[in-house]
Amino acid sequence: MHPVLSVIFFTVASGAGFGLFSLLFVADFFALGGGFSRAHLLVGGAIALALIVLGLLSSTLHLANPKNAWRAFSRFRTSWLSREGVFAVAFMPLALAYLACIAFDAPLWLRHASGFLSAALAWITVFSTGMIYACLKTIRQWNTPLVPANYLALGYASGSLLLLLGAVRAGLDATPYVALAGLIVAIAAVLKAIYYFWIRSPGLTPTVNTATGLTRAGVRLFDSGHTHGTFLTEEFGYQLARRRASVIKVLLFVVGFALPAVMLAAVLRGSGAEAAAAVAACAGLAGAVMERWLFFAEARHVVNLYHGAQRC
Amino acid sequence: MRLGLVIDLDVCVGCHACAVSCKEWNASGSIGPLADYQPYGAEPSGVWFNRIRHFEMGEYPHNKTINFPMSCMHCEDADCVTVCPTGASYKRAEDGVVLIDQDKCMGCNYCSWACPYGARELDRATGTMKKCTLCIDRIYDENLPVEERQPACVLTCPAHARMFGDFDDPDSAVSRTVRERGGYALMPELNYNPTNRYLPPRRKPEVSVAPRPRGGLKDSLRQFANRLVRR
């Protein structure tokens, strides 16, 4: 699949935003490390909402006809893309209500209820983002439950690293935030490793024989019938050399998971905690961008069987 | 009613006339225009509803070239319709034809991701997705003579490799042909239940390519002499 930058930015930014917002509620509910002050909670919430809104806006950049984008909320019952939009929009008023509860000292039960509901909706929205890809039977690398799991784990991992940066800047006890981030980043790394292991073996997939129905002998493409590229070759023809993909995977694990882990240890040691937390957050986000790019670049759509591939 | 096409791979000569005729009719049809990018330039490309690929089956000398026209299969379980977030893609209940409402499409490409057959192409000029309509503006047109109320590709095929009809009617020409010739669907393992059927190539008498048996003593002597002279 052709990797589109606007979609990569959208999934990484909104994933981190939703992750940060839900974990902010967790930190507030349990008063982790002494608890954020009101102003810090509001700033953190605003940053999370900004990430989400910027992501959603950038997602409209890949539309060829954005004036009809408002219609995307209409097929809630069948389309995961529609569901994602509806959940993301439903999240907004709840999240604003939670921030308002914090700002205007509302009763604690109201603050916790709106915070819990918005955290739950954030989880559902990121899950829907993953399901947009996981529900496609045409792309083997995407059609697995590991995809929404990866989207959730990576969104919450980047969110937890951003939250840690906030906690260090706010001067809270960093220990619970380091533990939280360490656990989520480790889960994200393990899930991603399982995913890469899983997509290595081809499994049961269509071949050029089932795609043409000519199963009695070997079949190969003779001529694709067009002189230059088509929409199909542009959209689905992207191919990444296996060796290059492996190099990116190593780099992604070093930058996205190992470096933040080292930085978490540095934060615990105390000296230069703020710089270490900033490096961890940036590395986590950079790793997420690399992961998302590879997620698209490695996906092979079955229509490639009609353009020369023997299996997908 | 379940309308669709039957394509005879034994007969198709790969002339691309169906694709050209499709483009001609639909460029001014209900979801036209069909944009062309650099039609006379170095990298000609554009929107087509029908594309013909050419495959080679088997190894020489038992090989065969198969010309392979493909357009929308008008699937029973069309994922392109279920994934569409705007409701622009829909499947008609009355005849099973899958269509795109050009006024609703936002050009997100998601339906083309869900289609395994490459039937959907984005038109960069209008920013909307386009696909085979089964010539919906032709097959019901009562101003046309009855025999012309068929998709343009079917009418134009010089080899009569394409048939159009109702697959729900067990006695229709398409249903009968599919039964008799063992018509099959493409990629049935994905469970899209495509309507269109392909008729497999028939077995042809094999042409022997073994070396010819050697002649008698006279032939051997002549060949020996020839070899001597050449040296």
Coordinates of C-alpha atoms in Angstrom, one line a residue:
Chain A
M1 CA 0.0 0.0 0.0
H2 CA 1.1 3.5 -0.7
P3 CA 1.9 5.2 2.6
V4 CA 0.1 8.5 2.9
L5 CA 1.7 11.1 5.2
S6 CA -1.6 12.7 6.3
V7 CA -3.0 9.4 7.4
I8 CA 0.3 8.5 9.2
F9 CA 0.2 11.8 11.0
F10 CA -3.5 11.4 11.8
T11 CA -3.2 7.9 13.4
V12 CA 0.0 8.7 15.3
A13 CA -1.2 12.2 16.6
S14 CA -4.8 11.2 17.5
G15 CA -3.6 7.9 19.0
A16 CA -1.2 9.8 21.2
G17 CA -3.8 12.4 22.1
F18 CA -6.4 9.8 23.1
G19 CA -3.8 7.8 25.0
L20 CA -2.6 11.0 26.8
F21 CA -6.2 12.0 27.7
S22 CA -7.2 8.6 29.1
L23 CA -4.0 8.3 31.2
L24 CA -4.4 11.9 32.4
F25 CA -7.7 10.8 33.8
V26 CA -6.0 7.8 35.4
A27 CA -3.3 10.0 36.9
D28 CA -6.0 12.4 38.2
F29 CA -8.2 9.7 39.6
F30 CA -5.4 7.9 41.6
A31 CA -3.5 11.2 42.2
L32 CA -0.4 9.5 41.0
G33 CA 2.9 10.9 42.3
G34 CA 1.0 13.5 44.4
G35 CA -1.5 14.4 41.6
F36 CA -1.4 17.1 39.0
S37 CA -2.5 20.6 40.0
R38 CA -5.7 22.0 38.3
A39 CA -3.7 24.2 35.9
H40 CA -1.5 21.3 34.9
L41 CA -4.5 19.0 34.3
L42 CA -6.0 21.7 32.1
V43 CA -2.9 22.2 30.1
G44 CA -2.4 18.5 29.6
G45 CA -6.0 18.0 28.6
A46 CA -5.7 20.9 26.1
I47 CA -2.5 19.4 24.6
A48 CA -4.3 16.0 24.2
L49 CA -7.3 17.6 22.6
A50 CA -5.1 19.6 20.3
L51 CA -3.3 16.4 19.1
I52 CA -6.7 14.7 18.5
V53 CA -8.1 17.7 16.6
L54 CA -5.0 18.2 14.5
G55 CA -5.0 14.5 13.7
L56 CA -8.6 14.5 12.6
L57 CA -8.1 17.6 10.5
S58 CA -5.1 16.1 8.8
S59 CA -7.1 13.0 8.0
T60 CA -9.3 15.0 5.8
L61 CA -6.3 16.0 3.7
H62 CA -6.2 12.6 2.0
L63 CA -9.8 13.0 0.8
A64 CA -10.2 13.7 -2.9
N65 CA -13.5 15.4 -2.3
P66 CA -13.5 16.8 1.3
K67 CA -16.7 18.8 0.9
N68 CA -18.6 15.6 1.4
A69 CA -16.6 14.7 4.5
W70 CA -19.6 15.5 6.8
R71 CA -21.4 12.6 5.3
A72 CA -18.8 10.2 6.8
F73 CA -20.9 10.0 10.0
S74 CA -23.9 8.5 8.3
R75 CA -22.9 4.8 7.9
F76 CA -22.3 4.2 11.6
R77 CA -24.0 0.7 11.5
T78 CA -21.6 -0.9 8.9
S79 CA -18.5 1.1 8.4
W80 CA -15.6 1.3 10.9
L81 CA -14.4 4.5 9.3
S82 CA -17.8 6.1 10.1
R83 CA -17.8 4.6 13.6
E84 CA -14.4 6.1 14.3
G85 CA -15.6 9.5 13.2
V86 CA -18.7 9.3 15.3
F87 CA -16.8 8.1 18.4
A88 CA -14.2 10.8 18.0
V89 CA -16.9 13.5 17.8
A90 CA -18.8 12.0 20.8
F91 CA -15.6 12.0 22.8
M92 CA -15.2 15.8 22.4
P93 CA -18.1 17.1 24.5
L94 CA -17.4 14.5 27.3
A95 CA -13.7 15.5 27.3
L96 CA -14.6 19.1 27.5
A97 CA -17.1 18.4 30.3
Y98 CA -14.3 16.6 32.2
L99 CA -12.0 19.6 31.8
A100 CA -14.8 22.0 32.8
C101 CA -15.4 19.9 35.9
I102 CA -11.7 20.4 36.8
A103 CA -11.7 24.1 36.0
F104 CA -14.9 24.9 37.9
D105 CA -14.5 22.6 40.8
A106 CA -17.5 20.5 40.0
P107 CA -18.5 17.7 42.5
L108 CA -16.0 14.8 42.4
W109 CA -18.5 12.2 41.2
L110 CA -19.3 14.3 38.1
R111 CA -15.6 14.9 37.4
H112 CA -14.9 11.2 37.7
A113 CA -17.9 10.1 35.7
S114 CA -17.1 12.4 32.8
G115 CA -13.5 11.5 33.0
F116 CA -14.2 7.8 32.9
L117 CA -16.7 8.0 30.1
S118 CA -14.3 10.1 27.9
A119 CA -11.4 7.7 28.7
A120 CA -13.7 4.8 27.6
L121 CA -14.7 6.6 24.4
A122 CA -11.0 7.3 23.7
W123 CA -10.3 3.6 24.0
I124 CA -13.2 2.8 21.7
T125 CA -12.1 5.4 19.1
V126 CA -8.5 4.1 18.9
F127 CA -9.9 0.6 18.6
S128 CA -12.1 1.7 15.7
T129 CA -9.1 3.3 14.0
G130 CA -7.4 -0.1 14.1
M131 CA -10.5 -1.9 12.9
I132 CA -10.6 0.3 9.8
Y133 CA -7.6 -1.7 8.7
A134 CA -8.2 -5.0 10.4
C135 CA -11.6 -5.5 8.8
L136 CA -10.2 -5.6 5.2
K137 CA -10.1 -9.2 4.0
T138 CA -8.1 -8.0 1.0
I139 CA -4.9 -7.3 2.9
R140 CA -3.4 -10.2 4.8
Q141 CA -1.0 -8.1 6.9
W142 CA -3.9 -6.1 8.2
N143 CA -6.6 -8.7 8.6
T144 CA -5.6 -9.7 12.1
P145 CA -6.8 -8.8 15.7
L146 CA -3.2 -7.8 16.4
V147 CA -3.8 -4.6 14.4
P148 CA -6.3 -2.9 16.7
A149 CA -4.2 -4.2 19.6
N150 CA -1.1 -2.5 18.1
Y151 CA -3.0 0.7 17.5
L152 CA -4.2 0.8 21.1
A153 CA -0.8 -0.2 22.6
L154 CA 1.2 2.3 20.6
G155 CA -1.3 5.1 21.1
Y156 CA -1.2 4.6 24.9
A157 CA 2.6 4.1 24.9
S158 CA 3.1 7.5 23.2
G159 CA 0.4 9.0 25.5
S160 CA 2.2 7.6 28.6
L161 CA 5.5 9.0 27.6
L162 CA 3.9 12.4 27.0
L163 CA 2.3 12.1 30.4
L164 CA 5.6 11.3 32.0
L165 CA 7.1 14.4 30.5
G166 CA 4.3 16.4 32.0
A167 CA 4.7 14.8 35.4
V168 CA 8.5 15.6 35.4
R169 CA 7.9 19.2 34.3
A170 CA 5.2 19.6 36.9
G171 CA 7.7 18.4 39.6
L172 CA 5.7 15.4 40.7
D173 CA 7.1 12.1 42.0
A174 CA 8.1 10.5 38.7
T175 CA 8.2 6.9 40.0
P176 CA 4.5 5.9 39.3
Y177 CA 4.7 7.6 35.9
V178 CA 7.9 5.8 35.0
A179 CA 6.3 2.5 36.0
L180 CA 3.1 3.2 34.0
A181 CA 5.1 4.2 30.9
G182 CA 7.5 1.3 31.2
L183 CA 4.7 -1.2 31.4
I184 CA 2.7 0.2 28.5
V185 CA 5.8 0.6 26.3
A186 CA 6.9 -3.0 27.1
I187 CA 3.4 -4.2 26.2
A188 CA 3.5 -2.2 22.9
A189 CA 6.9 -3.6 22.0
V190 CA 5.8 -7.2 22.7
L191 CA 2.6 -6.9 20.7
K192 CA 4.5 -5.3 17.8
A193 CA 7.1 -8.1 17.9
I194 CA 4.3 -10.7 17.8
Y195 CA 2.7 -8.9 14.8
Y196 CA 5.9 -8.9 12.9
F197 CA 6.5 -12.5 13.6
W198 CA 2.9 -13.3 12.6
I199 CA 2.9 -11.6 9.2
R200 CA 6.2 -13.3 8.2
S201 CA 4.5 -16.5 7.3
P202 CA 2.1 -16.2 4.4
G203 CA -0.7 -18.4 5.8
L204 CA -3.8 -19.1 3.8
T205 CA -4.0 -16.4 1.2
P206 CA -5.3 -16.0 -2.4
T207 CA -2.8 -16.8 -5.1
V208 CA -2.6 -15.9 -8.7
N209 CA -4.3 -19.3 -9.4
T210 CA -7.4 -18.6 -7.3
A211 CA -7.4 -15.0 -8.5
T212 CA -7.7 -16.1 -12.1
G213 CA -9.5 -19.4 -11.3
L214 CA -6.9 -21.2 -13.5
T215 CA -5.8 -23.8 -11.0
R216 CA -4.7 -26.6 -13.3
A217 CA -1.3 -25.2 -14.1
G218 CA 1.1 -22.5 -13.1
V219 CA -0.1 -19.0 -14.1
R220 CA 2.0 -15.9 -14.7
L221 CA 1.2 -12.4 -15.9
F222 CA 2.0 -11.8 -19.5
D223 CA 0.9 -8.2 -20.0
S224 CA -1.0 -6.0 -17.6
G225 CA -2.8 -4.3 -20.4
H226 CA -1.9 -0.7 -19.7
T227 CA 1.0 1.4 -21.0
H228 CA 1.6 3.5 -17.9
G229 CA 0.5 3.1 -14.2
T230 CA -3.2 3.1 -13.2
F231 CA -5.0 4.1 -10.0
L232 CA -4.5 0.5 -8.9
T233 CA -0.7 0.4 -9.4
E234 CA -0.3 3.8 -7.7
E235 CA -2.5 3.0 -4.7
F236 CA -1.5 -0.7 -4.2
G237 CA 1.7 -1.2 -6.1
Y238 CA 4.0 0.1 -3.5
Q239 CA 6.7 -2.4 -2.7
L240 CA 9.3 -2.4 0.0
A241 CA 12.4 -4.6 -0.2
R242 CA 12.4 -7.2 2.6
R243 CA 15.9 -6.2 3.6
R244 CA 15.0 -2.5 3.9
A245 CA 11.9 -3.4 5.9
S246 CA 14.1 -5.4 8.3
V247 CA 16.5 -2.5 8.8
I248 CA 13.5 -0.2 9.5
K249 CA 12.1 -2.7 12.0
V250 CA 15.4 -2.8 13.9
L251 CA 15.6 1.0 13.9
L252 CA 12.0 1.2 15.0
F253 CA 12.6 -1.1 18.0
V254 CA 15.8 0.8 19.0
V255 CA 14.2 4.3 18.6
G256 CA 10.6 3.5 19.6
F257 CA 11.0 1.1 22.4
A258 CA 14.7 0.7 23.6
L259 CA 15.6 4.4 23.7
P260 CA 12.5 5.4 25.7
A261 CA 13.2 2.4 28.1
V262 CA 16.8 3.7 28.7
M263 CA 15.4 7.2 29.2
L264 CA 12.9 6.0 31.7
A265 CA 15.8 4.6 33.8
A266 CA 17.5 8.0 33.4
V267 CA 14.4 9.8 34.7
L268 CA 14.4 7.5 37.8
R269 CA 18.1 8.4 38.5
G270 CA 17.1 12.0 38.8
S271 CA 19.7 14.2 37.2
G272 CA 18.6 15.6 33.9
A273 CA 15.1 14.0 34.3
E274 CA 13.4 16.6 32.2
A275 CA 15.7 16.2 29.2
A276 CA 15.5 12.4 29.5
A277 CA 11.7 12.5 29.6
A278 CA 11.6 14.8 26.6
V279 CA 13.9 12.5 24.6
A280 CA 11.7 9.5 25.7
A281 CA 8.5 11.2 24.4
C282 CA 10.1 12.3 21.1
A283 CA 11.6 8.9 20.5
G284 CA 8.3 7.2 21.3
L285 CA 6.5 9.4 18.8
A286 CA 9.2 9.0 16.2
G287 CA 9.0 5.2 16.7
A288 CA 5.2 5.3 16.2
V289 CA 5.6 7.3 13.0
M290 CA 8.1 4.7 11.7
E291 CA 5.8 1.8 12.8
R292 CA 2.8 3.4 11.0
W293 CA 4.8 4.0 7.8
L294 CA 5.9 0.4 7.8
F295 CA 2.4 -0.7 8.5
F296 CA 1.3 0.8 5.2
A297 CA 4.4 0.0 3.2
E298 CA 4.4 -3.7 4.1
A299 CA 0.8 -4.3 3.4
R300 CA 0.2 -6.2 0.1
H301 CA -3.3 -5.9 -1.4
V302 CA -4.6 -8.9 -3.3
V303 CA -5.2 -6.8 -6.4
N304 CA -1.4 -7.2 -7.0
L305 CA -2.2 -10.7 -8.1
Y306 CA -3.5 -9.1 -11.3
H307 CA -0.3 -7.1 -11.7
G308 CA 2.3 -9.8 -11.5
A309 CA 2.4 -11.1 -7.9
Q310 CA 2.2 -14.9 -7.4
R311 CA 0.7 -14.6 -3.9
C312 CA 0.0 -11.8 -1.5
Chain B
M1 CA -33.0 -10.3 -10.0
R2 CA -29.3 -10.7 -9.9
L3 CA -27.7 -9.1 -13.0
G4 CA -24.1 -9.9 -14.0
L5 CA -21.8 -10.9 -16.8
V6 CA -20.3 -14.2 -18.0
I7 CA -16.9 -14.0 -19.6
D8 CA -15.7 -16.8 -21.8
L9 CA -11.9 -17.2 -21.4
D10 CA -11.9 -19.7 -24.1
V11 CA -13.1 -17.3 -26.7
C12 CA -11.8 -13.9 -25.6
V13 CA -9.1 -12.7 -28.1
G14 CA -7.8 -9.9 -25.9
C15 CA -8.6 -7.1 -28.3
H16 CA -9.6 -4.6 -25.6
A17 CA -12.7 -3.6 -27.6
C18 CA -14.9 -4.1 -24.5
A19 CA -12.8 -1.7 -22.5
V20 CA -12.8 0.9 -25.3
S21 CA -16.5 0.6 -25.9
C22 CA -17.1 0.8 -22.1
K23 CA -15.0 4.0 -21.9
E24 CA -16.8 5.5 -24.9
W25 CA -20.3 4.8 -23.4
N26 CA -19.6 5.7 -19.8
A27 CA -17.5 8.8 -20.4
S28 CA -20.8 10.5 -21.3
G29 CA -23.0 8.1 -19.2
S30 CA -24.6 8.6 -15.8
I31 CA -21.3 8.8 -13.8
G32 CA -19.1 10.3 -16.5
P33 CA -16.8 11.9 -17.3
L34 CA -14.0 9.3 -17.0
A35 CA -10.9 11.5 -16.7
D36 CA -7.8 10.9 -18.8
Y37 CA -4.4 12.0 -17.5
Q38 CA -1.9 12.9 -20.2
P39 CA -3.8 10.9 -22.9
Y40 CA -1.2 11.9 -25.6
G41 CA 1.7 12.4 -23.2
A42 CA 4.6 10.3 -22.1
E43 CA 2.7 8.7 -19.2
P44 CA -0.9 8.1 -20.4
S45 CA -3.3 7.0 -17.7
G46 CA -6.9 7.4 -16.7
V47 CA -10.1 5.9 -15.3
W48 CA -11.4 2.7 -16.8
F49 CA -14.2 0.4 -15.6
N50 CA -12.9 -2.5 -17.5
R51 CA -9.3 -3.7 -17.8
I52 CA -7.9 -6.6 -19.7
R53 CA -4.9 -8.5 -18.5
H54 CA -3.1 -11.2 -20.3
F55 CA -1.9 -14.3 -18.5
E56 CA 0.1 -17.4 -19.5
M57 CA -0.9 -20.7 -18.2
G58 CA 1.3 -23.8 -18.1
E59 CA 4.8 -24.4 -19.5
Y60 CA 5.8 -24.7 -23.1
P61 CA 4.7 -26.7 -25.1
H62 CA 1.6 -27.1 -22.9
N63 CA 1.1 -23.4 -22.4
K64 CA -1.7 -21.2 -23.3
T65 CA -2.3 -17.4 -23.4
I66 CA -5.4 -16.4 -21.4
N67 CA -6.9 -13.0 -22.1
F68 CA -8.6 -11.8 -18.9
P69 CA -11.1 -9.0 -18.9
M70 CA -12.1 -7.7 -15.5
S71 CA -14.8 -5.3 -14.3
C72 CA -17.0 -5.0 -11.2
M73 CA -18.2 -8.5 -10.1
H74 CA -21.3 -7.0 -8.5
C75 CA -20.7 -9.1 -5.4
E76 CA -23.5 -10.5 -3.2
D77 CA -21.5 -9.7 -0.1
A78 CA -19.9 -6.5 -1.4
D79 CA -17.4 -5.2 1.3
C80 CA -16.9 -2.0 -0.7
V81 CA -20.5 -1.1 0.2
T82 CA -20.3 -2.0 3.9
V83 CA -17.0 -0.1 4.5
C84 CA -18.3 3.1 2.7
P85 CA -18.6 5.7 5.5
T86 CA -20.8 8.2 3.5
G87 CA -23.3 5.8 2.0
A88 CA -22.2 6.8 -1.5
S89 CA -21.7 3.1 -2.4
Y90 CA -24.8 1.0 -2.5
K91 CA -26.1 -2.2 -3.9
R92 CA -29.6 -2.1 -5.5
A93 CA -32.0 -4.5 -3.9
E94 CA -34.0 -5.0 -7.1
D95 CA -31.2 -6.2 -9.4
G96 CA -28.0 -6.5 -7.3
V97 CA -26.1 -3.8 -9.3
V98 CA -23.4 -2.0 -7.1
L99 CA -23.3 1.7 -7.8
I100 CA -21.7 4.9 -6.4
D101 CA -23.7 8.0 -5.8
Q102 CA -21.3 10.7 -7.1
D103 CA -23.0 13.4 -5.1
K104 CA -22.2 11.6 -1.8
C105 CA -18.7 10.2 -2.4
M106 CA -15.9 12.0 -0.5
G107 CA -13.0 10.2 -2.3
C108 CA -11.5 8.5 0.7
N109 CA -10.4 5.4 -1.4
Y110 CA -11.6 3.1 1.4
C111 CA -13.9 1.1 -0.9
S112 CA -11.1 0.5 -3.4
W113 CA -9.1 -1.0 -0.5
A114 CA -12.0 -3.4 0.3
C115 CA -12.3 -4.6 -3.3
P116 CA -10.1 -7.6 -4.2
Y117 CA -10.8 -7.3 -7.9
G118 CA -9.5 -3.8 -8.5
A119 CA -12.9 -2.7 -9.9
R120 CA -12.9 0.8 -8.4
E121 CA -10.8 3.7 -9.6
L122 CA -10.6 7.2 -8.2
D123 CA -11.2 10.0 -10.7
R124 CA -8.7 12.7 -9.9
A125 CA -10.7 15.2 -11.9
T126 CA -14.0 14.9 -9.9
G127 CA -12.4 13.6 -6.7
T128 CA -14.9 10.7 -6.6
M129 CA -14.7 6.9 -6.9
K130 CA -15.9 5.4 -10.1
K131 CA -16.8 1.9 -11.2
C132 CA -18.7 -0.3 -13.7
T133 CA -22.4 0.5 -13.6
L134 CA -23.3 -2.5 -15.7
C135 CA -24.5 0.2 -18.1
I136 CA -27.4 1.0 -15.8
D137 CA -28.3 3.9 -18.1
R138 CA -28.6 1.4 -21.1
I139 CA -30.1 -1.8 -19.8
Y140 CA -33.3 -0.2 -18.7
D141 CA -33.6 2.4 -21.5
E142 CA -36.9 1.8 -23.3
N143 CA -35.9 4.1 -26.1
L144 CA -33.4 1.5 -27.3
P145 CA -34.4 -1.6 -29.2
V146 CA -34.7 -4.6 -26.9
E147 CA -31.6 -6.3 -28.2
E148 CA -29.5 -3.2 -27.5
R149 CA -30.5 -3.1 -23.8
Q150 CA -27.3 -4.7 -22.8
P151 CA -24.0 -3.3 -21.4
A152 CA -21.8 -1.7 -24.0
C153 CA -19.0 -4.3 -23.5
V154 CA -21.3 -7.2 -24.3
L155 CA -22.7 -5.6 -27.4
T156 CA -19.3 -4.7 -28.8
C157 CA -17.4 -7.9 -28.2
P158 CA -16.5 -9.2 -31.7
A159 CA -15.8 -12.7 -30.4
H160 CA -19.0 -13.0 -28.4
A161 CA -17.0 -13.8 -25.3
R162 CA -19.3 -11.8 -23.0
M163 CA -22.9 -12.5 -21.9
F164 CA -25.2 -10.4 -19.8
G165 CA -28.2 -11.8 -17.9
D166 CA -30.1 -12.6 -14.7
F167 CA -28.3 -15.2 -12.5
D168 CA -31.4 -15.7 -10.3
D169 CA -33.3 -17.2 -13.2
P170 CA -32.1 -20.8 -13.6
D171 CA -33.3 -20.9 -17.2
S172 CA -31.6 -17.7 -18.4
A173 CA -28.9 -18.0 -21.0
V174 CA -26.2 -17.0 -18.5
S175 CA -27.3 -19.5 -15.8
R176 CA -27.5 -22.3 -18.4
T177 CA -24.1 -21.5 -19.9
V178 CA -22.5 -21.4 -16.4
R179 CA -24.0 -24.8 -15.6
E180 CA -22.9 -26.4 -18.9
R181 CA -19.4 -25.0 -19.1
G182 CA -18.5 -25.0 -15.4
G183 CA -18.4 -21.3 -14.9
Y184 CA -16.6 -20.2 -11.8
A185 CA -16.1 -17.1 -9.6
L186 CA -12.7 -15.4 -8.9
M187 CA -11.1 -15.7 -5.4
P188 CA -14.1 -17.5 -3.8
E189 CA -12.0 -17.9 -0.6
L190 CA -12.6 -14.3 0.3
N191 CA -16.4 -14.9 0.5
Y192 CA -17.5 -11.8 -1.5
N193 CA -19.8 -14.1 -3.5
P194 CA -19.1 -12.3 -6.8
T195 CA -22.0 -12.5 -9.4
N196 CA -19.9 -12.5 -12.5
R197 CA -18.7 -15.9 -13.8
Y198 CA -15.8 -16.9 -15.9
L199 CA -15.9 -19.9 -18.3
P200 CA -12.7 -21.9 -18.3
P201 CA -10.6 -22.4 -21.4
R202 CA -11.4 -25.7 -23.1
R203 CA -8.8 -28.4 -23.6
K204 CA -7.1 -28.2 -27.0
P205 CA -5.6 -31.0 -29.0
E206 CA -1.9 -31.0 -28.2
V207 CA 0.6 -30.2 -30.9
S208 CA 3.6 -32.5 -30.8
V209 CA 7.0 -30.8 -30.6
A210 CA 9.0 -34.0 -30.3
P211 CA 12.0 -34.3 -32.8
R212 CA 10.9 -36.0 -36.0
P213 CA 11.9 -39.7 -36.3
R214 CA 15.1 -40.2 -38.3
G215 CA 15.0 -41.3 -41.9
G216 CA 16.6 -44.5 -43.4
L217 CA 20.1 -45.4 -44.5
K218 CA 20.0 -43.0 -47.5
D219 CA 19.1 -40.0 -45.3
S220 CA 21.9 -40.8 -42.9
L221 CA 24.5 -41.0 -45.7
R222 CA 23.2 -37.7 -47.1
Q223 CA 23.5 -36.0 -43.7
F224 CA 27.0 -37.5 -43.3
A225 CA 28.1 -36.1 -46.7
N226 CA 26.6 -32.7 -45.9
R227 CA 28.5 -32.5 -42.7
L228 CA 31.8 -33.5 -44.5
V229 CA 31.3 -30.8 -47.1
R230 CA 30.5 -28.1 -44.6
R231 CA 33.8 -28.8 -42.8

